[in-house]
PDB file of C-alpha atoms in Angstrom:
ATOM      1  CA  MET A  22      80.330  65.479  72.888  1.00  0.00           C
ATOM      2  CA  ILE A  23      83.609  62.419  74.657  1.00  0.00           C
ATOM      3  CA  ILE A  24      84.106  59.735  71.736  1.00  0.00           C
ATOM      4  CA  PHE A  25      85.876  56.799  73.987  1.00  0.00           C
ATOM      5  CA  GLY A  26      86.005  53.145  73.225  1.00  0.00           C
ATOM      6  CA  THR A  27      88.490  50.203  72.858  1.00  0.00           C
ATOM      7  CA  LYS A  28      91.285  50.052  70.116  1.00  0.00           C
ATOM      8  CA  GLY A  29      92.585  45.500  69.495  1.00  0.00           C
ATOM      9  CA  TYR A  30      96.663  45.494  68.350  1.00  0.00           C
ATOM     10  CA  LEU A  31      98.153  41.685  66.810  1.00  0.00           C
ATOM     11  CA  TYR A  32     101.506  41.795  67.503  1.00  0.00           C
ATOM     12  CA  GLN A  33     103.562  38.277  66.396  1.00  0.00           C
ATOM     13  CA  LEU A  34     106.645  37.352  68.747  1.00  0.00           C
ATOM     14  CA  ALA A  35     107.840  34.290  67.295  1.00  0.00           C
ATOM     15  CA  ILE A  36     107.709  32.027  64.526  1.00  0.00           C
ATOM     16  CA  LEU A  37     107.914  27.593  66.156  1.00  0.00           C
ATOM     17  CA  THR A  38     108.623  24.395  64.685  1.00  0.00           C
ATOM     18  CA  LEU A  39     106.407  22.502  67.451  1.00  0.00           C
ATOM     19  CA  VAL A  40     104.177  19.326  66.925  1.00  0.00           C
ATOM     20  CA  CYS A  41     101.129  20.036  67.306  1.00  0.00           C
ATOM     21  CA  GLY A  42      99.105  18.327  70.003  1.00  0.00           C
ATOM     22  CA  ASN A  43      95.620  19.237  67.430  1.00  0.00           C
ATOM     23  CA  CYS A  44      96.403  17.653  64.380  1.00  0.00           C
ATOM     24  CA  GLY A  45      99.912  15.805  65.327  1.00  0.00           C
ATOM     25  CA  ASN A  46     102.022  17.558  62.799  1.00  0.00           C
ATOM     26  CA  PRO A  47     105.218  19.037  63.082  1.00  0.00           C
ATOM     27  CA  ALA A  48     104.173  22.396  61.637  1.00  0.00           C
ATOM     28  CA  ALA A  49     105.160  26.222  62.404  1.00  0.00           C
ATOM     29  CA  HIS A  50     103.618  28.279  65.680  1.00  0.00           C
ATOM     30  CA  THR A  51     103.418  31.689  65.147  1.00  0.00           C
ATOM     31  CA  LEU A  52     103.121  33.162  69.275  1.00  0.00           C
ATOM     32  CA  ARG A  53     100.824  36.062  69.111  1.00  0.00           C
ATOM     33  CA  LYS A  54     100.063  39.148  71.696  1.00  0.00           C
ATOM     34  CA  ARG A  55      96.993  40.703  72.177  1.00  0.00           C
ATOM     35  CA  VAL A  56      96.617  44.078  73.419  1.00  0.00           C
ATOM     36  CA  THR A  57      93.321  45.477  73.715  1.00  0.00           C
ATOM     37  CA  LYS A  58      93.289  49.222  74.735  1.00  0.00           C
ATOM     38  CA  PHE A  59      91.106  51.877  75.711  1.00  0.00           C
ATOM     39  CA  THR A  60      91.162  54.910  73.434  1.00  0.00           C
ATOM     40  CA  LEU A  61      89.862  58.720  74.203  1.00  0.00           C
ATOM     41  CA  PHE A  62      89.256  60.437  70.438  1.00  0.00           C
ATOM     42  CA  PHE A  63      91.160  57.742  68.873  1.00  0.00           C
ATOM     43  CA  VAL A  64      94.290  57.823  70.782  1.00  0.00           C
ATOM     44  CA  PRO A  65      95.534  54.604  72.295  1.00  0.00           C
ATOM     45  CA  LEU A  66      95.899  55.658  76.228  1.00  0.00           C
ATOM     46  CA  PHE A  67      96.261  52.501  78.101  1.00  0.00           C
ATOM     47  CA  PRO A  68      95.758  48.342  78.059  1.00  0.00           C
ATOM     48  CA  LEU A  69      92.983  46.471  79.825  1.00  0.00           C
ATOM     49  CA  SER A  70      93.630  43.224  78.148  1.00  0.00           C
ATOM     50  CA  THR A  71      96.737  40.905  77.219  1.00  0.00           C
ATOM     51  CA  LYS A  72      96.274  37.498  75.412  1.00  0.00           C
ATOM     52  CA  TYR A  73      99.174  35.347  74.316  1.00  0.00           C
ATOM     53  CA  VAL A  74      97.937  32.884  71.979  1.00  0.00           C
ATOM     54  CA  MET A  75      99.816  30.379  69.303  1.00  0.00           C
ATOM     55  CA  GLN A  76      98.200  28.927  66.319  1.00  0.00           C
ATOM     56  CA  CYS A  77      99.540  26.215  64.313  1.00  0.00           C
ATOM     57  CA  THR A  78      99.482  27.050  60.681  1.00  0.00           C
ATOM     58  CA  PHE A  79      99.088  23.664  59.778  1.00  0.00           C
ATOM     59  CA  CYS A  80      95.484  23.192  61.023  1.00  0.00           C
ATOM     60  CA  GLY A  81      94.645  26.403  62.155  1.00  0.00           C
ATOM     61  CA  VAL A  82      93.504  25.490  65.835  1.00  0.00           C
ATOM     62  CA  GLU A  83      94.541  28.084  68.371  1.00  0.00           C
ATOM     63  CA  GLN A  84      95.598  27.834  72.157  1.00  0.00           C
ATOM     64  CA  LYS A  85      95.915  30.453  75.196  1.00  0.00           C
ATOM     65  CA  ILE A  86      99.000  30.364  76.612  1.00  0.00           C
ATOM     66  CA  THR A  87     100.053  32.160  80.125  1.00  0.00           C
ATOM     67  CA  LYS A  88     102.536  35.301  80.039  1.00  0.00           C
ATOM     68  CA  GLU A  89     105.373  32.855  81.471  1.00  0.00           C
ATOM     69  CA  GLN A  90     105.152  30.509  78.882  1.00  0.00           C
ATOM     70  CA  ALA A  91     105.302  32.807  75.613  1.00  0.00           C
ATOM     71  CA  GLU A  92     108.004  34.071  77.093  1.00  0.00           C
ATOM     72  CA  GLN A  93     109.719  30.840  77.375  1.00  0.00           C
ATOM     73  CA  LEU A  94     108.905  29.906  73.732  1.00  0.00           C
ATOM     74  CA  GLN A  95     110.288  33.697  72.490  1.00  0.00           C
ATOM     75  CA  ALA A  96     113.355  32.890  74.748  1.00  0.00           C
ATOM     76  CA  GLN A  97     113.915  29.645  72.957  1.00  0.00           C
ATOM     77  CA  ALA A  98     112.980  31.383  69.146  1.00  0.00           C
ATOM     78  CA  ALA A  99     115.715  33.423  69.715  1.00  0.00           C
ATOM     79  CA  ASN A 100     118.340  30.707  70.879  1.00  0.00           C
ATOM     80  CA  GLY A 101     117.353  28.708  67.745  1.00  0.00           C
ATOM     81  CA  GLN A 102     115.504  26.047  69.788  1.00  0.00           C
ATOM     82  CA  ALA A 103     112.610  26.800  68.199  1.00  0.00           C
ATOM     83  CA  TYR A 104     111.729  22.521  67.045  1.00  0.00           C
ATOM     84  CA  GLY A 105     110.059  20.517  69.958  1.00  0.00           C
ATOM     85  CA  GLN A 106     106.592  20.411  71.889  1.00  0.00           C
ATOM     86  CA  PRO A 107     104.849  23.185  73.363  1.00  0.00           C
ATOM     87  CA  GLN A 108     104.579  23.601  77.456  1.00  0.00           C
ATOM     88  CA  GLN A 109     106.853  21.047  77.766  1.00  0.00           C
ATOM     89  CA  GLN A 110     110.209  21.561  79.588  1.00  0.00           C
ATOM     90  CA  GLN A 111     113.252  21.274  78.612  1.00  0.00           C
ATOM     91  CA  PRO A 112     116.105  18.950  80.342  1.00  0.00           C
ATOM     92  CA  TYR A 113     119.323  20.481  81.771  1.00  0.00           C
ATOM     93  CA  GLN A 114     121.948  18.899  79.674  1.00  0.00           C
ATOM     94  CA  HIS A 115     125.819  19.329  81.501  1.00  0.00           C
TER      95      HIS A 115
END
């Protein structure tokens, strides 16, 4: 008998203060990574899918984003530039 399946994992990457595109409020947004892994005998072996989402803590709306956008937002959070609009690039300043 072989037991196999999938298991989901949710990782919180960062919390950023952004203006929500849905409700228009400046609120905390959680940046999360969802990974679904193939399991054999309840042991996770390899990832089947990876998705990145932003969720507004004010209204609860979730927005799917790309890996590149998630990495950019995570870098902004690490640099302390965690306030602004999601998916907008900051202009280069001298």
